[in-house]
Amino acid sequence: MEIEERQPVLTGLAPQGPSGRRPSVAKHVLIGLVAGSVVLGGVLVLMPTARRAAAPPSPGPAARAGTAVGAGVPAALPDLVALIGDHEAHLRTHPRDERSWAVLGAAYVEQGQRTATPAYFPKAEQALRTSLETKPKGNLTALEGLAALANARNDFRTGRKWAEEALKLAPKRWTAYPLLIDSCTGLGDYKASRGALEKLQGLHHGPPVLVEAAQVYWDRGWREDAVAALADATAGATAPAERATWLAQSGRLAWERGDREESLRYYEAALSNDPDQHGALAGQARALAALGRNAEALRAYQTALAQEPDPRYALELGELYETLGRRDAAQAQYALLRERVRTDAAAGVDDELVLGLFEADHGDPEDAVRRLREEWKRQPGVAVADALGWALHRAEEDEEALKFATQATDKTKGGGVRSALYVFHRGQIERELGLLAPARRHIAESLQINPYFSPVLAPEARRALAALGEPPAEPLPEPKDETPTEPEGAAGPPGAAVNPANPAAPRAPRRPRPHASTPASASASAPASASASASAPQRTGSR
């Protein structure tokens, strides 16, 4: 662990109070000043009233970051760097301070997430496990840190284990519930997510709770409630970095419901509050592309990737390049995606979802199916169900594909989120199976949810809808004895393949797919998956 030379600074190291909440670092700084300056306090009593009423000095960056961490809200990146430096310096001389190890580990997790730098995650794990070794029993801060680390790595089963272990020790400790909600959502256990939210709302209130509520509401299809909860969280933010995070979340919801102008305004406001909000920069690029401002979109994507090399952004940018006919540039982004996935995997990050979507449309669909089947076994969430269904479709296994696509969009099975991408995928699979009425309905619904959900697939959805045409009028009933009998196999135009699901309807033409032996650099002509526009993965506190 590389640690720059600093003087030891004790920040956020005091034991927890009876409530179980982390105490404010700024508060302890002030207490230390008073306890260490009794004589000076006596002098201040004798000074004029105006002098005594002077405001205390503003807390430093490390104290601000500690306060943010204690409140469960994002810290500014420069403040986070200061907090990390102070705790590294402190631990050089106090290596048995288990709480400081836990705070340092949690700070590494947030730094890794905010900068898409997975190298922070092994350092976080080492710090958190050192904290547990130093204090094996009752170490709630370390348990919560390990839950946050697992969620950041997209290992939601492990995240749930650590969060539940923390809650067994302290059922009324509110800071563990957001971690449990995130992990349950990633596992597709939406009932457990809702139950955890109810308990959280009974224990605490404020922006962190409102943000968790917004995500649970959105997953249930309660879009207006989700938007209102995020608006209240933004209004209650007390620092620019926190406000920027909630504004970026609002921009994502605006994008998901097809309001590209409002989405752009939210992202711009987020960047105005905190220029280090790199996720907002990628969201801004997405909205600019939907508005046809492609040159600006390309610059925004490039800047976002330079500052936060997230493989999802590389896929989005590559697909945008494809729509502009710049296939060499697209291939460069796809190569970056593969490199980032390898780097992430070395640090324990699970990127199988984004890699599976990429392989389905730009690489080897059979490999995508294999990867996503394994991912489904590990964490059967809605996003994985959609991706696996789409990969099966691209591998020409449409009957099984429809089962997963249905699960991703069926409210009774957890798919309450209204995602344009998910219902488009389902509609295309149904179209391939000759189920024309539901295919028409779902493809039309995808465009109603978000007409701009993908620069590649939204135009394809409009073409598919035009090809499907209007629903046929119901024919008048005819006497059975006057109805001629069609010879077997005569349905459909000459040369059309007969669809077993609907023998009267010819199959829709299937998009060409890359050969399994073709490397990604040679398969750019395959249409993009638009996985970049999928419903949210990124929740607050997770990528």
Coordinates of N, CA and C in Angstrom, one line a residue, residues 52-162:
R52 N -16.6 36.5 20.9 CA -17.0 35.2 21.3 C -18.0 34.5 20.3
A53 N -18.8 35.3 19.7 CA -19.8 34.8 18.7 C -19.2 34.5 17.4
A54 N -17.9 34.7 17.2 CA -17.4 34.4 15.8 C -17.6 32.9 15.5
A55 N -17.9 32.7 14.2 CA -18.2 31.3 13.7 C -16.9 30.5 13.8
P56 N -17.1 29.2 14.1 CA -15.9 28.3 14.1 C -15.3 28.1 12.7
P57 N -14.1 27.7 12.6 CA -13.5 27.5 11.3 C -14.2 26.4 10.5
S58 N -14.2 26.5 9.2 CA -14.9 25.5 8.4 C -14.0 24.2 8.5
P59 N -14.7 23.0 8.5 CA -13.9 21.8 8.5 C -13.1 21.6 7.3
G60 N -12.0 20.9 7.4 CA -11.1 20.6 6.3 C -11.7 19.6 5.4
P61 N -11.0 19.3 4.3 CA -11.5 18.3 3.3 C -11.7 16.9 3.9
A62 N -10.7 16.4 4.7 CA -10.9 15.1 5.3 C -12.1 15.0 6.2
A63 N -12.3 16.1 7.0 CA -13.4 16.1 7.9 C -14.7 16.2 7.1
R64 N -14.7 16.9 6.0 CA -16.0 16.9 5.2 C -16.3 15.6 4.6
A65 N -15.2 14.9 4.1 CA -15.4 13.5 3.6 C -15.9 12.6 4.7
G66 N -15.3 12.7 5.9 CA -15.8 11.8 7.0 C -17.2 12.1 7.4
T67 N -17.6 13.4 7.4 CA -19.0 13.7 7.6 C -19.9 13.1 6.6
A68 N -19.5 13.2 5.3 CA -20.3 12.6 4.2 C -20.5 11.1 4.4
V69 N -19.3 10.4 4.7 CA -19.4 9.0 4.8 C -20.3 8.6 6.0
G70 N -20.2 9.3 7.1 CA -21.0 9.1 8.2 C -22.5 9.3 7.9
A71 N -22.8 10.2 7.0 CA -24.2 10.5 6.7 C -24.7 9.6 5.6
G72 N -23.9 8.7 5.0 CA -24.3 7.9 3.9 C -24.5 8.5 2.6
V73 N -23.8 9.6 2.4 CA -23.9 10.4 1.1 C -22.5 10.5 0.4
P74 N -22.5 10.7 -0.9 CA -21.2 10.8 -1.6 C -20.4 12.0 -1.1
A75 N -19.1 11.8 -1.1 CA -18.1 12.8 -0.8 C -17.5 13.3 -2.1
A76 N -17.0 14.6 -2.0 CA -16.3 15.1 -3.1 C -15.0 14.4 -3.3
L77 N -14.6 14.2 -4.5 CA -13.4 13.4 -4.8 C -12.1 14.0 -4.1
P78 N -11.9 15.3 -4.2 CA -10.7 15.8 -3.5 C -10.8 15.6 -2.0
D79 N -12.0 15.7 -1.4 CA -12.1 15.4 0.0 C -11.9 14.0 0.3
L80 N -12.3 13.1 -0.5 CA -12.1 11.7 -0.4 C -10.6 11.3 -0.4
V81 N -9.9 12.0 -1.3 CA -8.4 11.8 -1.4 C -7.8 12.2 0.0
A82 N -8.2 13.3 0.5 CA -7.7 13.8 1.8 C -8.0 12.9 2.9
L83 N -9.2 12.3 2.9 CA -9.6 11.4 4.0 C -8.7 10.1 3.9
I84 N -8.5 9.6 2.7 CA -7.6 8.5 2.5 C -6.2 8.7 3.0
G85 N -5.7 9.9 2.6 CA -4.3 10.2 3.0 C -4.2 10.3 4.5
D86 N -5.1 11.0 5.2 CA -5.1 11.1 6.6 C -5.1 9.8 7.3
H87 N -6.0 8.9 6.9 CA -6.1 7.6 7.6 C -4.9 6.7 7.3
E88 N -4.3 6.8 6.1 CA -3.1 6.0 5.8 C -2.0 6.5 6.7
A89 N -1.9 7.8 6.9 CA -0.8 8.4 7.8 C -1.1 7.9 9.2
H90 N -2.3 8.0 9.6 CA -2.6 7.6 11.0 C -2.3 6.2 11.3
L91 N -2.6 5.3 10.3 CA -2.4 3.9 10.5 C -1.0 3.5 10.5
R92 N -0.1 4.3 10.0 CA 1.3 4.0 10.0 C 1.8 4.0 11.5
T93 N 1.2 4.8 12.3 CA 1.6 4.9 13.7 C 0.6 4.2 14.7
H94 N -0.6 3.9 14.2 CA -1.6 3.2 15.0 C -2.2 2.0 14.2
P95 N -1.4 1.0 14.0 CA -1.8 -0.1 13.1 C -2.9 -1.0 13.8
R96 N -3.2 -0.8 15.0 CA -4.2 -1.6 15.7 C -5.6 -0.9 15.8
D97 N -5.7 0.2 15.1 CA -7.0 1.0 15.2 C -7.9 0.4 14.1
E98 N -8.8 -0.5 14.6 CA -9.7 -1.3 13.7 C -10.7 -0.3 13.0
R99 N -11.1 0.7 13.7 CA -12.1 1.6 13.1 C -11.5 2.4 11.9
S100 N -10.3 2.8 12.1 CA -9.6 3.6 11.1 C -9.3 2.7 9.8
W101 N -9.0 1.4 10.1 CA -8.8 0.5 9.0 C -10.2 0.4 8.2
A102 N -11.3 0.3 8.9 CA -12.6 0.1 8.3 C -13.0 1.4 7.5
V103 N -12.7 2.5 8.1 CA -13.0 3.8 7.4 C -12.2 3.9 6.1
L104 N -10.9 3.5 6.2 CA -10.0 3.6 5.1 C -10.5 2.6 4.0
G105 N -10.9 1.4 4.4 CA -11.4 0.5 3.4 C -12.7 1.0 2.7
A106 N -13.6 1.6 3.4 CA -14.8 2.1 2.8 C -14.5 3.3 1.9
A107 N -13.5 4.1 2.3 CA -13.1 5.2 1.4 C -12.5 4.7 0.1
Y108 N -11.7 3.6 0.2 CA -11.1 3.0 -1.0 C -12.2 2.5 -2.0
V109 N -13.3 1.9 -1.4 CA -14.4 1.4 -2.2 C -15.0 2.6 -3.0
E110 N -15.3 3.6 -2.2 CA -16.0 4.8 -2.9 C -15.0 5.4 -4.0
Q111 N -13.8 5.5 -3.7 CA -12.8 6.0 -4.7 C -12.8 5.1 -5.9
G112 N -12.8 3.8 -5.7 CA -12.8 2.9 -6.8 C -14.0 3.0 -7.7
Q113 N -15.1 3.2 -7.1 CA -16.4 3.3 -7.8 C -16.4 4.7 -8.6
R114 N -16.1 5.7 -7.9 CA -16.2 7.0 -8.5 C -15.3 7.3 -9.7
T115 N -14.1 6.6 -9.7 CA -13.1 6.7 -10.7 C -13.0 5.5 -11.6
A116 N -13.9 4.5 -11.4 CA -13.8 3.3 -12.2 C -12.3 2.7 -12.2
T117 N -11.7 2.8 -11.0 CA -10.4 2.3 -10.9 C -10.4 1.0 -10.0
P118 N -10.5 -0.2 -10.6 CA -10.7 -1.4 -9.7 C -9.5 -1.7 -8.9
A119 N -8.3 -1.1 -9.1 CA -7.1 -1.4 -8.3 C -7.4 -1.0 -6.8
Y120 N -8.4 -0.1 -6.6 CA -8.7 0.3 -5.2 C -9.4 -0.9 -4.4
F121 N -10.0 -1.8 -5.2 CA -10.8 -2.8 -4.5 C -10.0 -3.8 -3.7
P122 N -8.9 -4.3 -4.3 CA -8.0 -5.2 -3.4 C -7.5 -4.5 -2.2
K123 N -7.1 -3.2 -2.3 CA -6.7 -2.4 -1.2 C -7.8 -2.3 -0.2
A124 N -9.0 -2.1 -0.7 CA -10.2 -2.0 0.3 C -10.4 -3.3 1.0
E125 N -10.3 -4.4 0.3 CA -10.5 -5.7 0.9 C -9.4 -5.9 2.0
Q126 N -8.2 -5.6 1.7 CA -7.1 -5.8 2.7 C -7.3 -4.9 3.9
A127 N -7.7 -3.7 3.7 CA -8.0 -2.8 4.9 C -9.1 -3.3 5.7
L128 N -10.2 -3.7 5.1 CA -11.4 -4.2 5.8 C -11.2 -5.5 6.5
R129 N -10.4 -6.4 5.9 CA -10.1 -7.6 6.6 C -9.1 -7.4 7.7
T130 N -8.2 -6.5 7.6 CA -7.3 -6.2 8.7 C -8.1 -5.6 9.9
S131 N -9.2 -4.8 9.6 CA -10.0 -4.3 10.6 C -10.7 -5.5 11.3
L132 N -11.2 -6.4 10.6 CA -11.9 -7.6 11.2 C -10.9 -8.5 12.0
E133 N -9.7 -8.6 11.5 CA -8.8 -9.4 12.3 C -8.4 -8.7 13.6
T134 N -8.4 -7.4 13.5 CA -8.0 -6.6 14.7 C -9.2 -6.7 15.8
K135 N -10.4 -6.6 15.2 CA -11.6 -6.7 16.1 C -12.6 -7.7 15.4
P136 N -12.5 -9.0 15.7 CA -13.3 -9.9 15.0 C -14.8 -9.9 15.4
K137 N -15.2 -9.4 16.6 CA -16.5 -9.4 17.0 C -17.1 -8.0 17.1
G138 N -18.3 -7.8 16.6 CA -19.0 -6.5 16.7 C -18.5 -5.4 15.9
N139 N -17.7 -5.8 14.8 CA -17.1 -4.8 14.0 C -18.0 -4.4 12.8
L140 N -19.0 -3.6 13.2 CA -20.1 -3.3 12.2 C -19.6 -2.5 11.0
T141 N -18.7 -1.6 11.3 CA -18.2 -0.7 10.2 C -17.4 -1.6 9.2
A142 N -16.7 -2.5 9.6 CA -16.0 -3.4 8.7 C -16.9 -4.3 7.9
L143 N -18.0 -4.8 8.6 CA -19.0 -5.6 7.9 C -19.7 -4.8 6.8
E144 N -20.1 -3.6 7.1 CA -20.7 -2.8 6.1 C -19.8 -2.4 5.0
G145 N -18.5 -2.2 5.3 CA -17.6 -1.9 4.3 C -17.4 -3.1 3.3
L146 N -17.4 -4.3 3.9 CA -17.3 -5.5 3.0 C -18.5 -5.7 2.1
A147 N -19.7 -5.4 2.7 CA -20.9 -5.4 1.9 C -20.9 -4.4 0.7
A148 N -20.4 -3.2 1.0 CA -20.3 -2.2 0.0 C -19.3 -2.6 -1.1
L149 N -18.2 -3.2 -0.7 CA -17.2 -3.7 -1.6 C -17.7 -4.8 -2.5
A150 N -18.5 -5.7 -1.9 CA -19.0 -6.8 -2.8 C -20.0 -6.2 -3.8
N151 N -20.9 -5.3 -3.3 CA -21.8 -4.7 -4.3 C -21.1 -3.9 -5.4
A152 N -20.0 -3.2 -5.0 CA -19.3 -2.5 -6.0 C -18.7 -3.4 -7.1
R153 N -18.3 -4.7 -6.6 CA -17.8 -5.7 -7.6 C -18.9 -6.4 -8.3
N154 N -20.2 -6.0 -8.1 CA -21.3 -6.7 -8.7 C -21.4 -8.2 -8.2
D155 N -20.9 -8.4 -7.0 CA -21.1 -9.7 -6.3 C -22.2 -9.6 -5.3
F156 N -23.4 -9.6 -5.7 CA -24.5 -9.2 -4.8 C -24.8 -10.3 -3.8
R157 N -24.5 -11.6 -4.1 CA -24.8 -12.6 -3.1 C -23.9 -12.4 -1.9
T158 N -22.6 -12.1 -2.1 CA -21.7 -11.8 -1.0 C -22.1 -10.6 -0.3
G159 N -22.5 -9.5 -1.1 CA -22.9 -8.3 -0.5 C -24.1 -8.5 0.5
R160 N -25.0 -9.3 0.1 CA -26.2 -9.6 0.9 C -25.7 -10.3 2.2
K161 N -24.8 -11.3 2.1 CA -24.3 -12.0 3.2 C -23.7 -11.1 4.3
W162 N -22.9 -10.1 3.8 CA -22.2 -9.2 4.8 C -23.3 -8.2 5.4

